[in-house]
mmCIF file of N, CA and C in Angstrom:
data_model
loop_
_atom_site.group_PDB
_atom_site.id
_atom_site.type_symbol
_atom_site.label_atom_id
_atom_site.label_comp_id
_atom_site.label_asym_id
_atom_site.label_seq_id
_atom_site.Cartn_x
_atom_site.Cartn_y
_atom_site.Cartn_z
ATOM 1 N N MET G 10 0.891 -1.227 -0.016
ATOM 2 C CA MET G 10 -0.056 0.006 -0.041
ATOM 3 C C MET G 10 0.883 1.187 0.024
ATOM 4 N N PHE G 11 1.886 1.270 0.920
ATOM 5 C CA PHE G 11 2.782 2.450 0.988
ATOM 6 C C PHE G 11 3.605 2.606 -0.320
ATOM 7 N N ARG G 12 3.967 1.400 -0.908
ATOM 8 C CA ARG G 12 4.744 1.476 -2.147
ATOM 9 C C ARG G 12 3.885 2.246 -3.294
ATOM 10 N N ILE G 13 2.631 1.860 -3.373
ATOM 11 C CA ILE G 13 1.740 2.508 -4.396
ATOM 12 C C ILE G 13 1.692 4.024 -4.110
ATOM 13 N N VAL G 14 1.494 4.405 -2.883
ATOM 14 C CA VAL G 14 1.438 5.838 -2.515
ATOM 15 C C VAL G 14 2.679 6.635 -2.892
ATOM 16 N N PHE G 15 3.845 5.947 -2.493
ATOM 17 C CA PHE G 15 5.140 6.605 -2.748
ATOM 18 C C PHE G 15 5.455 6.602 -4.280
ATOM 19 N N LEU G 16 5.031 5.569 -4.996
ATOM 20 C CA LEU G 16 5.265 5.514 -6.456
ATOM 21 C C LEU G 16 4.356 6.562 -7.071
ATOM 22 N N ARG G 17 3.093 6.717 -6.702
ATOM 23 C CA ARG G 17 2.319 7.803 -7.249
ATOM 24 C C ARG G 17 2.770 9.150 -6.892
ATOM 25 N N LEU G 18 3.304 9.361 -5.697
ATOM 26 C CA LEU G 18 3.858 10.600 -5.319
ATOM 27 C C LEU G 18 5.098 10.916 -6.113
ATOM 28 N N GLY G 19 5.875 9.895 -6.361
ATOM 29 C CA GLY G 19 7.189 10.037 -7.105
ATOM 30 C C GLY G 19 6.746 10.518 -8.530
ATOM 31 N N LEU G 20 5.731 9.769 -9.201
ATOM 32 C CA LEU G 20 5.398 10.203 -10.539
ATOM 33 C C LEU G 20 4.823 11.511 -10.643
ATOM 34 N N PHE G 21 4.038 11.904 -9.583
ATOM 35 C CA PHE G 21 3.475 13.258 -9.576
ATOM 36 C C PHE G 21 4.559 14.295 -9.446
ATOM 37 N N LEU G 22 5.600 14.032 -8.680
ATOM 38 C CA LEU G 22 6.704 15.044 -8.509
ATOM 39 C C LEU G 22 7.562 15.182 -9.843
ATOM 40 N N VAL G 23 7.765 13.977 -10.452
ATOM 41 C CA VAL G 23 8.415 13.979 -11.787
ATOM 42 C C VAL G 23 7.557 14.798 -12.709
ATOM 43 N N PHE G 24 6.278 14.635 -12.816
ATOM 44 C CA PHE G 24 5.390 15.325 -13.640
ATOM 45 C C PHE G 24 5.520 16.889 -13.381
ATOM 46 N N LEU G 25 5.446 17.365 -12.105
ATOM 47 C CA LEU G 25 5.537 18.697 -11.721
ATOM 48 C C LEU G 25 6.897 19.311 -12.220
ATOM 49 N N PHE G 26 7.999 18.505 -11.989
ATOM 50 C CA PHE G 26 9.319 19.016 -12.395
ATOM 51 C C PHE G 26 9.311 19.240 -13.903
ATOM 52 N N LEU G 27 8.826 18.284 -14.651
ATOM 53 C CA LEU G 27 8.781 18.413 -16.100
ATOM 54 C C LEU G 27 7.979 19.634 -16.640
ATOM 55 N N LEU G 28 6.883 19.768 -15.890
ATOM 56 C CA LEU G 28 6.009 20.958 -16.190
ATOM 57 C C LEU G 28 6.623 22.258 -15.946
ATOM 58 N N LEU G 29 7.389 22.362 -14.738
ATOM 59 C CA LEU G 29 8.166 23.538 -14.405
ATOM 60 C C LEU G 29 9.194 23.816 -15.486
ATOM 61 N N LEU G 30 9.967 22.749 -15.851
ATOM 62 C CA LEU G 30 10.985 22.819 -16.873
ATOM 63 C C LEU G 30 10.422 23.418 -18.189
ATOM 64 N N VAL G 31 9.297 22.881 -18.710
ATOM 65 C CA VAL G 31 8.697 23.399 -19.790
ATOM 66 C C VAL G 31 8.363 24.906 -19.768
ATOM 67 N N HIS G 32 7.747 25.234 -18.624
ATOM 68 C CA HIS G 32 7.349 26.627 -18.356
ATOM 69 C C HIS G 32 8.665 27.643 -18.366
ATOM 70 N N LEU G 33 9.715 27.061 -17.777
ATOM 71 C CA LEU G 33 11.013 27.824 -17.683
ATOM 72 C C LEU G 33 11.501 28.050 -19.226
ATOM 73 N N CYS G 34 11.462 26.963 -20.050
ATOM 74 C CA CYS G 34 11.923 27.148 -21.408
ATOM 75 C C CYS G 34 11.128 27.999 -22.170
ATOM 76 N N CYS G 35 9.818 28.015 -21.997
ATOM 77 C CA CYS G 35 8.955 28.934 -22.641
ATOM 78 C C CYS G 35 9.259 30.469 -22.269
ATOM 79 N N LEU G 36 9.409 30.527 -20.961
ATOM 80 C CA LEU G 36 9.807 31.923 -20.381
ATOM 81 C C LEU G 36 11.065 32.478 -21.023
ATOM 82 N N CYS G 37 12.143 31.563 -21.043
ATOM 83 C CA CYS G 37 13.429 31.992 -21.624
ATOM 84 C C CYS G 37 13.282 32.361 -23.158
ATOM 85 N N PHE G 38 12.518 31.580 -23.851
ATOM 86 C CA PHE G 38 12.224 31.829 -25.274
ATOM 87 C C PHE G 38 11.606 33.223 -25.455
ATOM 88 N N LEU G 39 10.646 33.402 -24.659
ATOM 89 C CA LEU G 39 9.910 34.820 -24.681
ATOM 90 C C LEU G 39 10.792 35.993 -24.366
ATOM 91 N N VAL G 40 11.669 35.672 -23.398
ATOM 92 C CA VAL G 40 12.626 36.862 -23.004
ATOM 93 C C VAL G 40 13.626 37.044 -24.116
ATOM 94 N N ILE G 41 14.086 36.039 -24.802
ATOM 95 C CA ILE G 41 14.959 36.275 -25.954
ATOM 96 C C ILE G 41 14.263 36.885 -27.118
ATOM 97 N N VAL G 42 13.024 36.496 -27.466
ATOM 98 C CA VAL G 42 12.397 37.194 -28.504
ATOM 99 C C VAL G 42 12.087 38.565 -28.345
ATOM 100 N N VAL G 43 11.649 38.872 -27.061
ATOM 101 C CA VAL G 43 11.410 40.254 -26.736
ATOM 102 C C VAL G 43 12.699 41.104 -26.777
ATOM 103 N N HIS G 44 13.797 40.561 -26.247
ATOM 104 C CA HIS G 44 15.060 41.241 -26.308
ATOM 105 C C HIS G 44 15.432 41.515 -27.698
ATOM 106 N N ILE G 45 15.412 40.586 -28.560
ATOM 107 C CA ILE G 45 15.867 40.657 -29.972
ATOM 108 C C ILE G 45 14.983 41.680 -30.744
ATOM 109 N N ARG G 46 13.700 41.592 -30.390
ATOM 110 C CA ARG G 46 12.772 42.355 -31.196
ATOM 111 C C ARG G 46 12.660 43.849 -30.821
ATOM 112 N N TYR G 47 12.729 44.183 -29.496
ATOM 113 C CA TYR G 47 12.502 45.415 -28.994
ATOM 114 C C TYR G 47 13.740 46.255 -28.608
ATOM 115 N N ILE G 48 14.750 45.581 -28.212
ATOM 116 C CA ILE G 48 16.001 46.336 -27.823
ATOM 117 C C ILE G 48 16.548 47.115 -29.005
ATOM 118 N N PRO G 49 16.676 46.572 -30.178
ATOM 119 C CA PRO G 49 17.149 47.486 -31.268
ATOM 120 C C PRO G 49 16.392 48.707 -31.598
ATOM 121 N N ILE G 50 15.047 48.605 -31.353
ATOM 122 C CA ILE G 50 14.273 49.776 -31.535
ATOM 123 C C ILE G 50 14.580 50.889 -30.399
ATOM 124 N N PHE G 51 14.745 50.440 -29.219
ATOM 125 C CA PHE G 51 15.035 51.386 -28.234
ATOM 126 C C PHE G 51 16.471 51.905 -28.540
ATOM 127 N N ALA G 52 17.478 51.122 -28.930
ATOM 128 C CA ALA G 52 18.860 51.636 -29.142
ATOM 129 C C ALA G 52 18.764 52.623 -30.271
ATOM 130 N N ARG G 53 17.974 52.403 -31.416
ATOM 131 C CA ARG G 53 17.837 53.365 -32.413
ATOM 132 C C ARG G 53 17.305 54.716 -31.948
ATOM 133 N N LYS G 54 16.245 54.660 -31.066
ATOM 134 C CA LYS G 54 15.699 55.871 -30.513
ATOM 135 C C LYS G 54 16.768 56.574 -29.697
ATOM 136 N N TYR G 55 17.486 55.793 -28.949
ATOM 137 C CA TYR G 55 18.519 56.342 -28.011
ATOM 138 C C TYR G 55 19.592 57.086 -28.898
ATOM 139 N N THR G 56 19.998 56.486 -29.935
ATOM 140 C CA THR G 56 20.943 56.978 -30.899
ATOM 141 C C THR G 56 20.419 58.257 -31.557
ATOM 142 N N ILE G 57 19.266 58.208 -31.852
ATOM 143 C CA ILE G 57 18.664 59.483 -32.460
ATOM 144 C C ILE G 57 18.662 60.716 -31.506
ATOM 145 N N MET G 58 18.343 60.319 -30.205
ATOM 146 C CA MET G 58 18.431 61.352 -29.140
ATOM 147 C C MET G 58 19.829 61.892 -29.128
ATOM 148 N N ILE G 59 20.880 61.037 -29.175
ATOM 149 C CA ILE G 59 22.297 61.503 -28.960
ATOM 150 C C ILE G 59 22.632 62.373 -30.284
ATOM 151 N N THR G 60 22.288 61.901 -31.444
ATOM 152 C CA THR G 60 22.617 62.675 -32.497
ATOM 153 C C THR G 60 21.913 64.038 -32.661
ATOM 154 N N GLU G 61 20.717 64.119 -32.090
ATOM 155 C CA GLU G 61 19.962 65.362 -32.009
ATOM 156 C C GLU G 61 20.734 66.380 -31.110
ATOM 157 N N GLU G 62 21.210 65.903 -30.099
ATOM 158 C CA GLU G 62 21.982 66.797 -29.124
ATOM 159 C C GLU G 62 23.292 67.195 -29.754
ATOM 160 N N LEU G 63 23.969 66.357 -30.483
ATOM 161 C CA LEU G 63 25.244 66.644 -31.131
ATOM 162 C C LEU G 63 24.951 67.640 -32.208
ATOM 163 N N GLN G 64 23.814 67.472 -32.974
ATOM 164 C CA GLN G 64 23.512 68.349 -34.053
ATOM 165 C C GLN G 64 23.238 69.818 -33.479
ATOM 166 N N LYS G 65 22.631 69.922 -32.352
ATOM 167 C CA LYS G 65 22.439 71.177 -31.664
ATOM 168 C C LYS G 65 23.747 71.793 -31.447
ATOM 169 N N LEU G 66 24.725 71.145 -30.821
ATOM 170 C CA LEU G 66 26.015 71.624 -30.473
ATOM 171 C C LEU G 66 26.780 72.082 -31.833
ATOM 172 N N TYR G 67 26.614 71.256 -32.892
ATOM 173 C CA TYR G 67 27.316 71.515 -34.062
ATOM 174 C C TYR G 67 26.757 72.877 -34.641
ATOM 175 N N LEU G 68 25.469 73.088 -34.620
ATOM 176 C CA LEU G 68 24.752 74.218 -35.065
ATOM 177 C C LEU G 68 25.193 75.422 -34.293
ATOM 178 N N ALA G 69 25.262 75.284 -32.981
ATOM 179 C CA ALA G 69 25.611 76.352 -32.082
ATOM 180 C C ALA G 69 27.207 76.779 -32.389
ATOM 181 N N TYR G 70 28.027 75.903 -32.740
ATOM 182 C CA TYR G 70 29.432 76.079 -32.885
ATOM 183 C C TYR G 70 29.705 76.628 -34.283
ATOM 184 N N THR G 71 29.135 76.057 -35.339
ATOM 185 C CA THR G 71 29.497 76.464 -36.706
ATOM 186 C C THR G 71 28.399 77.392 -37.241
ATOM 187 N N GLY G 72 27.292 77.403 -36.730
ATOM 188 C CA GLY G 72 26.223 78.291 -37.309
ATOM 189 C C GLY G 72 25.285 77.637 -38.382
ATOM 190 N N VAL G 73 25.766 76.434 -38.798
ATOM 191 C CA VAL G 73 25.009 75.620 -39.767
ATOM 192 C C VAL G 73 24.827 74.259 -39.326
ATOM 193 N N PRO G 74 23.766 73.555 -39.658
ATOM 194 C CA PRO G 74 23.683 72.097 -39.318
ATOM 195 C C PRO G 74 24.621 71.223 -39.978
ATOM 196 N N ALA G 75 24.923 70.074 -39.323
ATOM 197 C CA ALA G 75 25.905 69.075 -39.866
ATOM 198 C C ALA G 75 25.167 68.391 -41.016
ATOM 199 N N GLU G 76 25.860 68.154 -42.116
ATOM 200 C CA GLU G 76 25.275 67.472 -43.168
ATOM 201 C C GLU G 76 25.085 66.002 -43.006
ATOM 202 N N ASN G 77 26.080 65.524 -42.254
ATOM 203 C CA ASN G 77 26.089 63.923 -42.016
ATOM 204 C C ASN G 77 26.587 63.643 -40.653
ATOM 205 N N ILE G 78 26.002 62.704 -39.936
ATOM 206 C CA ILE G 78 26.547 62.224 -38.701
ATOM 207 C C ILE G 78 26.617 60.682 -38.751
ATOM 208 N N THR G 79 27.832 60.176 -38.527
ATOM 209 C CA THR G 79 28.173 58.769 -38.574
ATOM 210 C C THR G 79 28.720 58.257 -37.310
ATOM 211 N N GLU G 80 28.119 57.271 -36.679
ATOM 212 C CA GLU G 80 28.705 56.693 -35.507
ATOM 213 C C GLU G 80 30.059 55.889 -35.787
ATOM 214 N N LEU G 81 30.976 56.215 -34.922
ATOM 215 C CA LEU G 81 32.310 55.471 -35.061
ATOM 216 C C LEU G 81 32.370 54.299 -34.065
ATOM 217 N N PRO G 82 33.188 53.309 -34.522
ATOM 218 C CA PRO G 82 33.298 52.139 -33.565
ATOM 219 C C PRO G 82 33.633 52.558 -32.089
ATOM 220 N N SER G 83 33.084 51.733 -31.149
ATOM 221 C CA SER G 83 33.443 51.959 -29.754
ATOM 222 C C SER G 83 34.848 51.479 -29.466
ATOM 223 N N SER G 84 35.385 52.112 -28.467
ATOM 224 C CA SER G 84 36.871 51.770 -28.151
ATOM 225 C C SER G 84 36.948 51.333 -26.649
ATOM 226 N N GLY G 85 35.998 50.715 -26.177
ATOM 227 C CA GLY G 85 36.112 50.060 -24.822
ATOM 228 C C GLY G 85 35.739 50.921 -23.748
ATOM 229 N N SER G 86 35.213 52.149 -23.898
ATOM 230 C CA SER G 86 34.840 53.002 -22.804
ATOM 231 C C SER G 86 33.311 53.199 -22.969
ATOM 232 N N ASN G 87 32.744 53.987 -21.984
ATOM 233 C CA ASN G 87 31.384 54.244 -21.978
ATOM 234 C C ASN G 87 30.959 55.378 -22.919
ATOM 235 N N ARG G 88 31.973 55.955 -23.555
ATOM 236 C CA ARG G 88 31.664 57.021 -24.551
ATOM 237 C C ARG G 88 31.273 56.432 -25.938
ATOM 238 N N ARG G 89 30.433 57.265 -26.521
ATOM 239 C CA ARG G 89 30.048 56.914 -27.975
ATOM 240 C C ARG G 89 30.550 58.124 -28.710
ATOM 241 N N TYR G 90 31.176 57.768 -29.962
ATOM 242 C CA TYR G 90 31.803 58.665 -30.827
ATOM 243 C C TYR G 90 31.030 58.838 -32.107
ATOM 244 N N PHE G 91 30.896 60.041 -32.708
ATOM 245 C CA PHE G 91 30.285 60.280 -33.982
ATOM 246 C C PHE G 91 31.059 61.300 -34.766
ATOM 247 N N ARG G 92 31.141 61.066 -36.003
ATOM 248 C CA ARG G 92 31.843 62.023 -36.912
ATOM 249 C C ARG G 92 30.802 62.827 -37.583
ATOM 250 N N LEU G 93 30.789 64.295 -37.325
ATOM 251 C CA LEU G 93 29.886 65.149 -37.887
ATOM 252 C C LEU G 93 30.613 65.877 -39.005
ATOM 253 N N THR G 94 29.992 65.890 -40.232
ATOM 254 C CA THR G 94 30.553 66.552 -41.355
ATOM 255 C C THR G 94 29.731 67.603 -41.882
ATOM 256 N N GLY G 95 30.305 68.570 -42.411
ATOM 257 C CA GLY G 95 29.608 69.709 -43.048
ATOM 258 C C GLY G 95 30.624 70.776 -43.320
ATOM 259 N N THR G 96 30.419 72.068 -42.900
ATOM 260 C CA THR G 96 31.396 73.034 -43.023
ATOM 261 C C THR G 96 32.773 72.776 -42.474
ATOM 262 N N GLN G 97 32.647 72.054 -41.236
ATOM 263 C CA GLN G 97 33.794 71.539 -40.618
ATOM 264 C C GLN G 97 33.557 70.127 -40.293
ATOM 265 N N THR G 98 34.581 69.306 -40.217
ATOM 266 C CA THR G 98 34.467 67.914 -39.759
ATOM 267 C C THR G 98 34.951 67.883 -38.200
ATOM 268 N N LEU G 99 33.995 67.444 -37.378
ATOM 269 C CA LEU G 99 34.164 67.386 -35.863
ATOM 270 C C LEU G 99 33.832 66.096 -35.464
ATOM 271 N N ILE G 100 34.389 65.680 -34.249
ATOM 272 C CA ILE G 100 33.970 64.458 -33.601
ATOM 273 C C ILE G 100 33.090 64.806 -32.456
ATOM 274 N N GLY G 101 31.869 64.285 -32.489
ATOM 275 C CA GLY G 101 30.912 64.426 -31.389
ATOM 276 C C GLY G 101 31.003 63.328 -30.439
ATOM 277 N N VAL G 102 30.947 63.605 -29.205
ATOM 278 C CA VAL G 102 31.146 62.559 -28.141
ATOM 279 C C VAL G 102 29.984 62.702 -27.180
ATOM 280 N N TYR G 103 29.516 61.453 -26.766
ATOM 281 C CA TYR G 103 28.530 61.407 -25.785
ATOM 282 C C TYR G 103 29.112 60.448 -24.664
ATOM 283 N N GLY G 104 29.259 61.071 -23.530
ATOM 284 C CA GLY G 104 29.773 60.328 -22.366
ATOM 285 C C GLY G 104 28.898 60.432 -21.171
ATOM 286 N N THR G 105 28.544 59.245 -20.614
ATOM 287 C CA THR G 105 27.586 59.192 -19.515
ATOM 288 C C THR G 105 28.121 59.618 -18.148
ATOM 289 N N SER G 106 29.613 59.637 -18.056
ATOM 290 C CA SER G 106 30.132 59.891 -16.782
ATOM 291 C C SER G 106 30.646 61.452 -16.837
ATOM 292 N N VAL G 107 29.995 62.335 -16.172
ATOM 293 C CA VAL G 107 30.345 63.730 -16.155
ATOM 294 C C VAL G 107 31.747 63.900 -15.652
ATOM 295 N N ASP G 108 32.057 63.144 -14.517
ATOM 296 C CA ASP G 108 33.441 63.263 -13.872
ATOM 297 C C ASP G 108 34.533 62.833 -14.886
ATOM 298 N N GLU G 109 34.240 61.746 -15.665
ATOM 299 C CA GLU G 109 35.263 61.383 -16.721
ATOM 300 C C GLU G 109 35.429 62.505 -17.763
ATOM 301 N N ASN G 110 34.257 63.044 -18.135
ATOM 302 C CA ASN G 110 34.263 64.075 -19.184
ATOM 303 C C ASN G 110 34.958 65.291 -18.640
ATOM 304 N N GLU G 111 34.767 65.725 -17.505
ATOM 305 C CA GLU G 111 35.423 66.907 -16.935
ATOM 306 C C GLU G 111 37.008 66.648 -16.797
ATOM 307 N N ALA G 112 37.275 65.453 -16.422
ATOM 308 C CA ALA G 112 38.811 65.142 -16.339
ATOM 309 C C ALA G 112 39.419 65.143 -17.806
ATOM 310 N N PHE G 113 38.696 64.643 -18.738
ATOM 311 C CA PHE G 113 39.144 64.776 -20.146
ATOM 312 C C PHE G 113 39.231 66.174 -20.577
ATOM 313 N N PHE G 114 38.312 67.089 -20.280
ATOM 314 C CA PHE G 114 38.432 68.534 -20.724
ATOM 315 C C PHE G 114 39.675 69.125 -20.002
ATOM 316 N N TYR G 115 39.912 68.872 -18.750
ATOM 317 C CA TYR G 115 41.045 69.423 -18.036
ATOM 318 C C TYR G 115 42.378 68.922 -18.602
ATOM 319 N N MET G 116 42.427 67.614 -18.778
ATOM 320 C CA MET G 116 43.686 67.032 -19.385
ATOM 321 C C MET G 116 44.009 67.458 -20.777
ATOM 322 N N ALA G 117 42.915 67.550 -21.634
ATOM 323 C CA ALA G 117 43.082 67.914 -22.991
ATOM 324 C C ALA G 117 43.579 69.363 -23.014
ATOM 325 N N GLU G 118 43.016 70.208 -22.232
ATOM 326 C CA GLU G 118 43.525 71.654 -22.182
ATOM 327 C C GLU G 118 44.966 71.720 -21.773
ATOM 328 N N HIS G 119 45.288 70.994 -20.726
ATOM 329 C CA HIS G 119 46.581 70.924 -20.056
ATOM 330 C C HIS G 119 47.604 70.418 -21.154
ATOM 331 N N PHE G 120 47.360 69.308 -21.861
ATOM 332 C CA PHE G 120 48.328 68.787 -22.717
ATOM 333 C C PHE G 120 48.462 69.753 -24.009
ATOM 334 N N ARG G 121 47.282 70.317 -24.371
ATOM 335 C CA ARG G 121 47.399 71.176 -25.534
ATOM 336 C C ARG G 121 48.276 72.475 -25.139
ATOM 337 N N LYS G 122 48.078 73.061 -23.976
ATOM 338 C CA LYS G 122 48.959 74.114 -23.630
ATOM 339 C C LYS G 122 50.391 73.805 -23.606
ATOM 340 N N ASN G 123 50.685 72.568 -23.305
ATOM 341 C CA ASN G 123 52.078 72.083 -23.301
ATOM 342 C C ASN G 123 52.653 71.533 -24.644
ATOM 343 N N GLY G 124 51.822 71.830 -25.646
ATOM 344 C CA GLY G 124 52.277 71.434 -27.087
ATOM 345 C C GLY G 124 52.068 70.031 -27.491
ATOM 346 N N LEU G 125 51.260 69.205 -26.733
ATOM 347 C CA LEU G 125 51.173 67.877 -27.167
ATOM 348 C C LEU G 125 49.841 67.848 -28.143
ATOM 349 N N PRO G 126 49.891 66.878 -29.146
ATOM 350 C CA PRO G 126 48.860 66.825 -30.075
ATOM 351 C C PRO G 126 47.602 66.064 -29.580
ATOM 352 N N VAL G 127 46.808 66.709 -28.930
ATOM 353 C CA VAL G 127 45.475 66.268 -28.513
ATOM 354 C C VAL G 127 44.425 67.013 -29.104
ATOM 355 N N PRO G 128 43.127 66.413 -29.248
ATOM 356 C CA PRO G 128 42.104 67.078 -29.820
ATOM 357 C C PRO G 128 41.594 68.219 -29.035
ATOM 358 N N GLU G 129 41.382 69.332 -29.647
ATOM 359 C CA GLU G 129 40.810 70.542 -28.913
ATOM 360 C C GLU G 129 39.295 70.264 -28.799
ATOM 361 N N VAL G 130 38.825 70.668 -27.558
ATOM 362 C CA VAL G 130 37.384 70.599 -27.297
ATOM 363 C C VAL G 130 36.786 71.904 -27.611
ATOM 364 N N HIS G 131 35.925 71.912 -28.598
ATOM 365 C CA HIS G 131 35.406 73.142 -29.095
ATOM 366 C C HIS G 131 34.162 73.740 -28.261
ATOM 367 N N ILE G 132 33.235 72.777 -28.049
ATOM 368 C CA ILE G 132 31.968 73.175 -27.363
ATOM 369 C C ILE G 132 31.458 72.039 -26.510
ATOM 370 N N VAL G 133 30.932 72.389 -25.330
ATOM 371 C CA VAL G 133 30.392 71.358 -24.433
ATOM 372 C C VAL G 133 28.952 71.758 -24.032
ATOM 373 N N SER G 134 28.147 70.702 -24.008
ATOM 374 C CA SER G 134 26.762 70.917 -23.615
ATOM 375 C C SER G 134 26.696 71.359 -22.119
ATOM 376 N N GLU G 135 25.560 71.962 -21.688
ATOM 377 C CA GLU G 135 25.344 72.340 -20.276
ATOM 378 C C GLU G 135 25.519 71.301 -19.247
ATOM 379 N N ASP G 136 24.954 70.126 -19.604
ATOM 380 C CA ASP G 136 25.040 68.887 -18.734
ATOM 381 C C ASP G 136 26.470 68.220 -18.691
ATOM 382 N N LYS G 137 27.297 68.693 -19.627
ATOM 383 C CA LYS G 137 28.594 68.113 -19.779
ATOM 384 C C LYS G 137 28.718 66.688 -20.216
ATOM 385 N N MET G 138 27.545 66.180 -20.878
ATOM 386 C CA MET G 138 27.528 64.878 -21.368
ATOM 387 C C MET G 138 27.781 64.738 -22.861
ATOM 388 N N TYR G 139 27.724 65.833 -23.562
ATOM 389 C CA TYR G 139 27.979 65.960 -24.968
ATOM 390 C C TYR G 139 28.956 66.980 -25.347
ATOM 391 N N TYR G 140 29.896 66.624 -26.169
ATOM 392 C CA TYR G 140 30.776 67.710 -26.573
ATOM 393 C C TYR G 140 31.382 67.468 -28.006
ATOM 394 N N LEU G 141 31.855 68.508 -28.682
ATOM 395 C CA LEU G 141 32.434 68.336 -29.983
ATOM 396 C C LEU G 141 33.929 68.656 -29.789
ATOM 397 N N GLN G 142 34.690 67.895 -30.459
ATOM 398 C CA GLN G 142 36.230 68.146 -30.401
ATOM 399 C C GLN G 142 36.778 68.014 -31.791
ATOM 400 N N GLU G 143 37.953 68.459 -31.953
ATOM 401 C CA GLU G 143 38.715 68.501 -33.216
ATOM 402 C C GLU G 143 38.836 67.004 -33.744
ATOM 403 N N ASP G 144 38.682 66.917 -35.027
ATOM 404 C CA ASP G 144 38.938 65.524 -35.688
ATOM 405 C C ASP G 144 40.418 65.540 -36.157
ATOM 406 N N LEU G 145 41.215 64.894 -35.472
ATOM 407 C CA LEU G 145 42.706 64.834 -35.831
ATOM 408 C C LEU G 145 42.943 64.045 -37.085
#
């Protein structure tokens, strides 16, 4: 009698485990599909926001809008680089760390004053997250 109860309980637990496994697989599949489908849309909107801010800086610095904005490959930092072309070719930078950006502004100015070939920072946004620099 006890064997039958334990056997049924064991089969029931195996059934529950398999059911849980199937649900987890379905959940993982849905997460992957949502990630693949919607993250690129968010990334495009985010890139458009960045390029709009860089376009504003370019217009403020040169007086005319940039003709073309091209994202450059990342170089291992949290900064994103863009080449803005038009009357002048400049590099637009979006950096999420204001402290890092301020350190870069200081070091670039210091090195430039001492004759080292570093890009000149032409204009910085009010929040110090966007700036345009010389394209060396």
